[in-house]
CSV table of C-alpha atoms in Angstrom, one decimal:
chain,number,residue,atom,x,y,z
A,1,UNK,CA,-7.9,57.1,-155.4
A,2,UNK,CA,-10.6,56.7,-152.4
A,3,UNK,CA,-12.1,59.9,-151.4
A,4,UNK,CA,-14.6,60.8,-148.4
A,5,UNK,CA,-17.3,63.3,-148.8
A,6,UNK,CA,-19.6,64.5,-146.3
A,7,UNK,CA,-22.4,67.7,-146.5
A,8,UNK,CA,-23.2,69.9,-145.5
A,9,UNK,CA,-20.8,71.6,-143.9
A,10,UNK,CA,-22.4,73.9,-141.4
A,11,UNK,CA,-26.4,73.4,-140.3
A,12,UNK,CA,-28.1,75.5,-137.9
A,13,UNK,CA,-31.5,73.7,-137.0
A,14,UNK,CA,-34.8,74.5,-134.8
A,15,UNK,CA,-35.8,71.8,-131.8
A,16,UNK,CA,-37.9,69.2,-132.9
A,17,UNK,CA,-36.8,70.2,-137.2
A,18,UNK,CA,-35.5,66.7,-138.6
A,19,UNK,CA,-31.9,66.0,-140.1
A,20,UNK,CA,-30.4,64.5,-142.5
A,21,UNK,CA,-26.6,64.0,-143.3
A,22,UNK,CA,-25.2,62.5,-146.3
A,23,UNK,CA,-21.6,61.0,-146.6
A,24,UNK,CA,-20.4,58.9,-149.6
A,25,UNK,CA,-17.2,57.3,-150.6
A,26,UNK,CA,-15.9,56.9,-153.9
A,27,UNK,CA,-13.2,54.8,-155.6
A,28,UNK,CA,-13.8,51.8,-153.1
A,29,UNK,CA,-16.5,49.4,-152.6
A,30,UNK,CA,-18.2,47.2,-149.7
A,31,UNK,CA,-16.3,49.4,-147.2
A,32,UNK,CA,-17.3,49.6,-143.6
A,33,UNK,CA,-18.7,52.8,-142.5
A,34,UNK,CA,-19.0,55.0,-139.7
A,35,UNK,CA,-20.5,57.8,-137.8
A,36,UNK,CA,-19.1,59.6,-134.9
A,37,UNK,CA,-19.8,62.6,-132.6
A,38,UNK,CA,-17.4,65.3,-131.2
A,39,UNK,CA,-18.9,67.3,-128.5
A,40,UNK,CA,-16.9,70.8,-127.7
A,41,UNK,CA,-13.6,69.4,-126.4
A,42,UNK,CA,-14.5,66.0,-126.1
A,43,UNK,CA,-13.0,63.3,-127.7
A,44,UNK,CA,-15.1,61.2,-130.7
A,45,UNK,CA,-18.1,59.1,-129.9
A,46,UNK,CA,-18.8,56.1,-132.3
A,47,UNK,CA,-23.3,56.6,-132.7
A,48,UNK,CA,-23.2,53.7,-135.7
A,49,UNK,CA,-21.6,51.6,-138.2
A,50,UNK,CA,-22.1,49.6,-141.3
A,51,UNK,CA,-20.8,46.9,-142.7
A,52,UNK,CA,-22.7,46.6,-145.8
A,53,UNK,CA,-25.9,47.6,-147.5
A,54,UNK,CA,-29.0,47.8,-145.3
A,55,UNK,CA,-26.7,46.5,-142.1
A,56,UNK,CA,-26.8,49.1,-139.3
A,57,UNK,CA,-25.0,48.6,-136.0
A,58,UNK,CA,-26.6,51.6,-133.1
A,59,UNK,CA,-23.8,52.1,-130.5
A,60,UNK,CA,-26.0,54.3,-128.3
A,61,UNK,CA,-29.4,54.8,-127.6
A,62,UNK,CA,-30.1,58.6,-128.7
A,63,UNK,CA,-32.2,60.8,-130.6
A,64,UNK,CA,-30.7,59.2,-134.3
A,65,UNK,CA,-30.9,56.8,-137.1
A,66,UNK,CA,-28.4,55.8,-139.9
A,67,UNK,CA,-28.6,54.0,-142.9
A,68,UNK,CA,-27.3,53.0,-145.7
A,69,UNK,CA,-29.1,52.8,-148.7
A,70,UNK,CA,-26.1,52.2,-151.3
A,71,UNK,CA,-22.9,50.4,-151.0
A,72,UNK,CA,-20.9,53.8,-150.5
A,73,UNK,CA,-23.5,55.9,-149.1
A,74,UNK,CA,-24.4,56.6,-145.5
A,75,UNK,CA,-26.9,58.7,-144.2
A,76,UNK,CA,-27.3,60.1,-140.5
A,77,UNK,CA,-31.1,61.3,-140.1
A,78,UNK,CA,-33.2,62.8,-137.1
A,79,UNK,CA,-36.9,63.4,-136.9
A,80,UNK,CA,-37.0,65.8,-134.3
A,81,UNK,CA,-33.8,67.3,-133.3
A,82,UNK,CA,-33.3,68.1,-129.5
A,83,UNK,CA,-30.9,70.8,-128.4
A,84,UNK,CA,-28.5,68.0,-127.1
A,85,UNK,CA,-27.7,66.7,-130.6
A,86,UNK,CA,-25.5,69.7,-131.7
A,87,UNK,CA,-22.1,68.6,-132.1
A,88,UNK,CA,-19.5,68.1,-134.5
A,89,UNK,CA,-20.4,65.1,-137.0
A,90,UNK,CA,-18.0,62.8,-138.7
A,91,UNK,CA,-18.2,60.2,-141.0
A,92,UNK,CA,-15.4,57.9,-142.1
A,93,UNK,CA,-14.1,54.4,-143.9
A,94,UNK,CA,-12.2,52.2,-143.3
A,95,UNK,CA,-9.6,51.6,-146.1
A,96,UNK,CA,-9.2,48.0,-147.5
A,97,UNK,CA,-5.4,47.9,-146.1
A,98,UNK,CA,-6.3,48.2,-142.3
A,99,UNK,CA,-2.8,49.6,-141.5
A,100,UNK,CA,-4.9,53.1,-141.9
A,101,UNK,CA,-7.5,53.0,-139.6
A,102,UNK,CA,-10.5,55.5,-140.5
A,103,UNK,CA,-10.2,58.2,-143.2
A,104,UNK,CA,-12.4,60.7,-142.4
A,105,UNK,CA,-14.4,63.2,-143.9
A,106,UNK,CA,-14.4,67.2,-143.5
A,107,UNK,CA,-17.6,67.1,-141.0
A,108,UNK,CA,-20.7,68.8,-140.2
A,109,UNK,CA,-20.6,71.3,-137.7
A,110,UNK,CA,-24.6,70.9,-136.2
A,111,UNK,CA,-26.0,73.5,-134.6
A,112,UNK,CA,-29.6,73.2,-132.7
A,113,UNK,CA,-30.6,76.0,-131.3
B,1,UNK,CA,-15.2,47.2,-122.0
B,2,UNK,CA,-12.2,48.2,-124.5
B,3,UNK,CA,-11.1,52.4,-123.1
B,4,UNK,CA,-8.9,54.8,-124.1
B,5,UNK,CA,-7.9,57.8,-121.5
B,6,UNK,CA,-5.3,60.6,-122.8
B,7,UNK,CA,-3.1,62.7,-121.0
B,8,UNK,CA,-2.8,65.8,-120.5
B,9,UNK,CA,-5.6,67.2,-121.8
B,10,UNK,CA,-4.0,70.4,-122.9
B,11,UNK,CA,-0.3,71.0,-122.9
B,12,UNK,CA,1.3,74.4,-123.9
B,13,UNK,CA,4.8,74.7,-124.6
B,14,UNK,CA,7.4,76.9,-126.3
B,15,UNK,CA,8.5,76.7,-130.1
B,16,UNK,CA,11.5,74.2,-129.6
B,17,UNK,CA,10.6,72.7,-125.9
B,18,UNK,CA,9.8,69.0,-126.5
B,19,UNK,CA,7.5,67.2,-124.7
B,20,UNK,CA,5.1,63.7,-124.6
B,21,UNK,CA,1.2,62.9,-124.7
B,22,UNK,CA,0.2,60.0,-123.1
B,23,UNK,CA,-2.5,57.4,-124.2
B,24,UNK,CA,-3.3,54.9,-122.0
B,25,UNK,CA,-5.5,52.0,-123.2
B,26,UNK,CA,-7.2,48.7,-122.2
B,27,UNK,CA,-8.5,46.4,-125.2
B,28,UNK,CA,-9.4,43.0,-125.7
B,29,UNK,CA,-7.0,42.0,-128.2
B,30,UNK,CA,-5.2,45.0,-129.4
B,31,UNK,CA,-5.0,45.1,-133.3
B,32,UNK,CA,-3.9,48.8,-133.9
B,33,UNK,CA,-3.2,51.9,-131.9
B,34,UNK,CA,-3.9,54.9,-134.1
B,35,UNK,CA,-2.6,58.3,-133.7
B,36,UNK,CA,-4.2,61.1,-135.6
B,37,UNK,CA,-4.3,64.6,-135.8
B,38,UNK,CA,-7.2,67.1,-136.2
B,39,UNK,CA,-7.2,70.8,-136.7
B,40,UNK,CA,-10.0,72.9,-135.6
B,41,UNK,CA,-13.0,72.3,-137.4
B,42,UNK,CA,-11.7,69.5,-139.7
B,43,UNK,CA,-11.7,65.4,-139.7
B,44,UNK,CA,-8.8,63.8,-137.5
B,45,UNK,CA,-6.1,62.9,-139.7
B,46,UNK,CA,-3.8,59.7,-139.8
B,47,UNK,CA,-0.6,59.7,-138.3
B,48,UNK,CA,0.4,56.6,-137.2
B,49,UNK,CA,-0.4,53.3,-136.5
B,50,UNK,CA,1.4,51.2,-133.8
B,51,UNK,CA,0.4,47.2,-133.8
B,52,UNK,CA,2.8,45.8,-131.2
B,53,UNK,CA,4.7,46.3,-128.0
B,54,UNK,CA,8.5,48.1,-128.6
B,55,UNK,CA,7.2,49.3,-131.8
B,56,UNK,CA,8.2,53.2,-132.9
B,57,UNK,CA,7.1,55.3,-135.7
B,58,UNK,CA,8.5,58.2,-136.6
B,59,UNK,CA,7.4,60.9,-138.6
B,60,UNK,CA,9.4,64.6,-139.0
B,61,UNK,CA,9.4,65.8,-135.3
B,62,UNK,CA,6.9,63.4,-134.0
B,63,UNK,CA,7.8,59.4,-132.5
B,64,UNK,CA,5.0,57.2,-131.5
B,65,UNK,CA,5.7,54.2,-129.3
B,66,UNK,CA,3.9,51.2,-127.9
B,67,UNK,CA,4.0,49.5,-124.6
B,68,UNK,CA,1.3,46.4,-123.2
B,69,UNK,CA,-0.6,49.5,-121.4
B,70,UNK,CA,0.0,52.6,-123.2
B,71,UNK,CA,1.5,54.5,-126.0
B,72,UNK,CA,3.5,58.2,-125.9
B,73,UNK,CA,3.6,60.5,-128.6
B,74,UNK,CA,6.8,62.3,-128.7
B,75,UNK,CA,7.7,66.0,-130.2
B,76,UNK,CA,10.6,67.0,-130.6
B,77,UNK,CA,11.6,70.7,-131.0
B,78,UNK,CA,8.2,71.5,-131.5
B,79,UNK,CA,6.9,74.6,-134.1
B,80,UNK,CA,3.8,76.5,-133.8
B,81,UNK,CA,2.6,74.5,-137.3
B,82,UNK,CA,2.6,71.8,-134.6
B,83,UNK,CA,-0.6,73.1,-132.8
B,84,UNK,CA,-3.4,71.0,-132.8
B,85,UNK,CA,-5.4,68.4,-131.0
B,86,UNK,CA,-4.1,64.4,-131.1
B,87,UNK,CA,-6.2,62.2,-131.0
B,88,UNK,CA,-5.2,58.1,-129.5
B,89,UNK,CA,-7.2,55.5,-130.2
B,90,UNK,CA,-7.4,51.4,-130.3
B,91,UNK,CA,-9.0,49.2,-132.3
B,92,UNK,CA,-9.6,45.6,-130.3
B,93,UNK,CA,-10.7,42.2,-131.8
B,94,UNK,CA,-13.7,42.0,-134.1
B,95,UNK,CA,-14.4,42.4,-137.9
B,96,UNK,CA,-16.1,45.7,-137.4
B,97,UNK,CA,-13.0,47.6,-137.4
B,98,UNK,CA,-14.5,50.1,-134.8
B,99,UNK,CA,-11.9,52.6,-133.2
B,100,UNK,CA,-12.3,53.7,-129.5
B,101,UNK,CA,-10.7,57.5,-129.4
B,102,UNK,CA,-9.1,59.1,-126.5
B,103,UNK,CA,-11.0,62.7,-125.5
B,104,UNK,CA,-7.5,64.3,-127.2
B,105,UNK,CA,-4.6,66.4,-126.2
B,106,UNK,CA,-4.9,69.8,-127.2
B,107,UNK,CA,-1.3,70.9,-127.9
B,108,UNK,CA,-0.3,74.8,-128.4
B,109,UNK,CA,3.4,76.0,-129.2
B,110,UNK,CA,3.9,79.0,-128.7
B,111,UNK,CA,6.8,81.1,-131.1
C-alpha cells in the first residue's frame, strides 16, 4: 500500500536560519508531488509541484525552493527563513486512480520566531 | 483564474441539528470537486469526490452534492466526533493534477 511521510513534525527556527523539509512516498512510483501552506485559519496554498525527477513548478514567488532529487522524494528548503514563512506545511501525492485527489501527509508545524 | 470561496467560515451547532457548508467554485474545465476533512494539527483527509452536476455522495451522516456553480456538504444529526474543519476544493483542466482549496469551514457540535 502507498504511504506519505513527511518530517519533522514540529520546528522552531531563528530569522535568517535555513530549512529543510523532507517528504517521501513509498509503494508508488512517478507520482506527482506537492507542497502547500496553511497559514492560522486559512485555507491551503499550493508553493510547488513536481511531476517527475528534477521538474519543479513555483506557484508563488516567496522566500522557498523545492526539489526533488528522487522519484518519491521531495524536499522543501529555505536559506534564510523570514518570520512570514511560519505556517503549517503539507506535502501530498496524487494517487495513480485520480478519483482520490491528494493524500496527504501528517505536516510540519514551522515555527520562525 | 480557477477559485474556490467557502461558506460559512465557522458554523456551531448542537449535537443532532443539521446543517450545510457551502463551496462555491469557478474552474476551467471542472474534473473533480474534493471534499476533505482535517483535524487540528493533521493533513486534510479524503472525503469525497464529486465529478459532475446532480451527482451525490454519501457517507454515514455526511451528503455531498454538485451543481454547475457550487457544491453543499450536508450533515445530518450531527455528533461532537463531527467537529473539524472541511476543506472544498476543484481540480480544473491540466495534467498537473493541482487542487485549488477553499479557506475551510470550521464546524463545532456541541453535546
Amino acid at each position: 500500500s502507498q504511504t506519505i511521510h513527511q518530517w519533522p513534525a514540529t520546528l522552531v527556527q531563528p530569522v535568517g536560519s535555513p530549512l529543510s523539509l523532507e517528504c517521501t512516498v513509498e509503494g508508488t512510483s512517478n507520482p506527482n508531488l506537492y507542497w502547500y501552506r496553511q497559514a492560522a485559519g486559512r485555507g491551503l496554498q499550493l508553493l510547488f509541484y513536481s511531476v517527475g525527477i528534477g521538474q519543479i513548478s513555483s506557484e508563488v514567488p516567496q522566500n522557498l525552493s523545492a526539489s526533488r532529487p528522487q522519484d518519491r522524494q521531495f524536499i522543501l528548503s529555505s536559506k534564510k527563513l523570514l518570520l512570514s514563512d511560519s505556517g503549517f506545511y503539507l506535502c501530498a501525492w496524487r494517487r495513480d486512480r485520480a478519483h482520490y485527489g491528494y493524500t496527504f501527509g501528517s505536516g510540519t508545524r514551522l515555527t520562525v520566531v | 483564474e480557477d477559485q474556490v470561496t467557502q461558506s460559512p467560515e465557522a458554523l456551531r451547532l448542537q449535537e443532532g441539528e443539521s446543517s450545510s457548508l457551502n463551496c462555491s467554485y469557478t474552474v476551467s474545465g471542472l474534473r473533480g470537486l474534493f471534499w476533505y476533512r482535517q483535524d487540528p494539527g493533521k493533513g486534510p483527509e479524503f472525503l469525497f469526490t464529486l465529478y459532475s452536476a446532480g451527482e451525490e455522495k454519501e457517507k454515514e451522516r455526511l451528503k455531498a452534492t454538485l451543481t454547475k456553480k457550487e457544491s453543499f456538504l450536508h450533515i445530518t444529526a450531527p455528533k461532537p466526533e463531527d467537529s473539524a474543519t472541511y476543506l472544498c476544493a476543484v481540480q480544473g483542466s491540466g495534467n498537473t493534477g493541482k487542487l485549488i482549496f477553499g479557506q475551510g469551514t470550521t464546524l463545532q457540535v456541541k453535546p
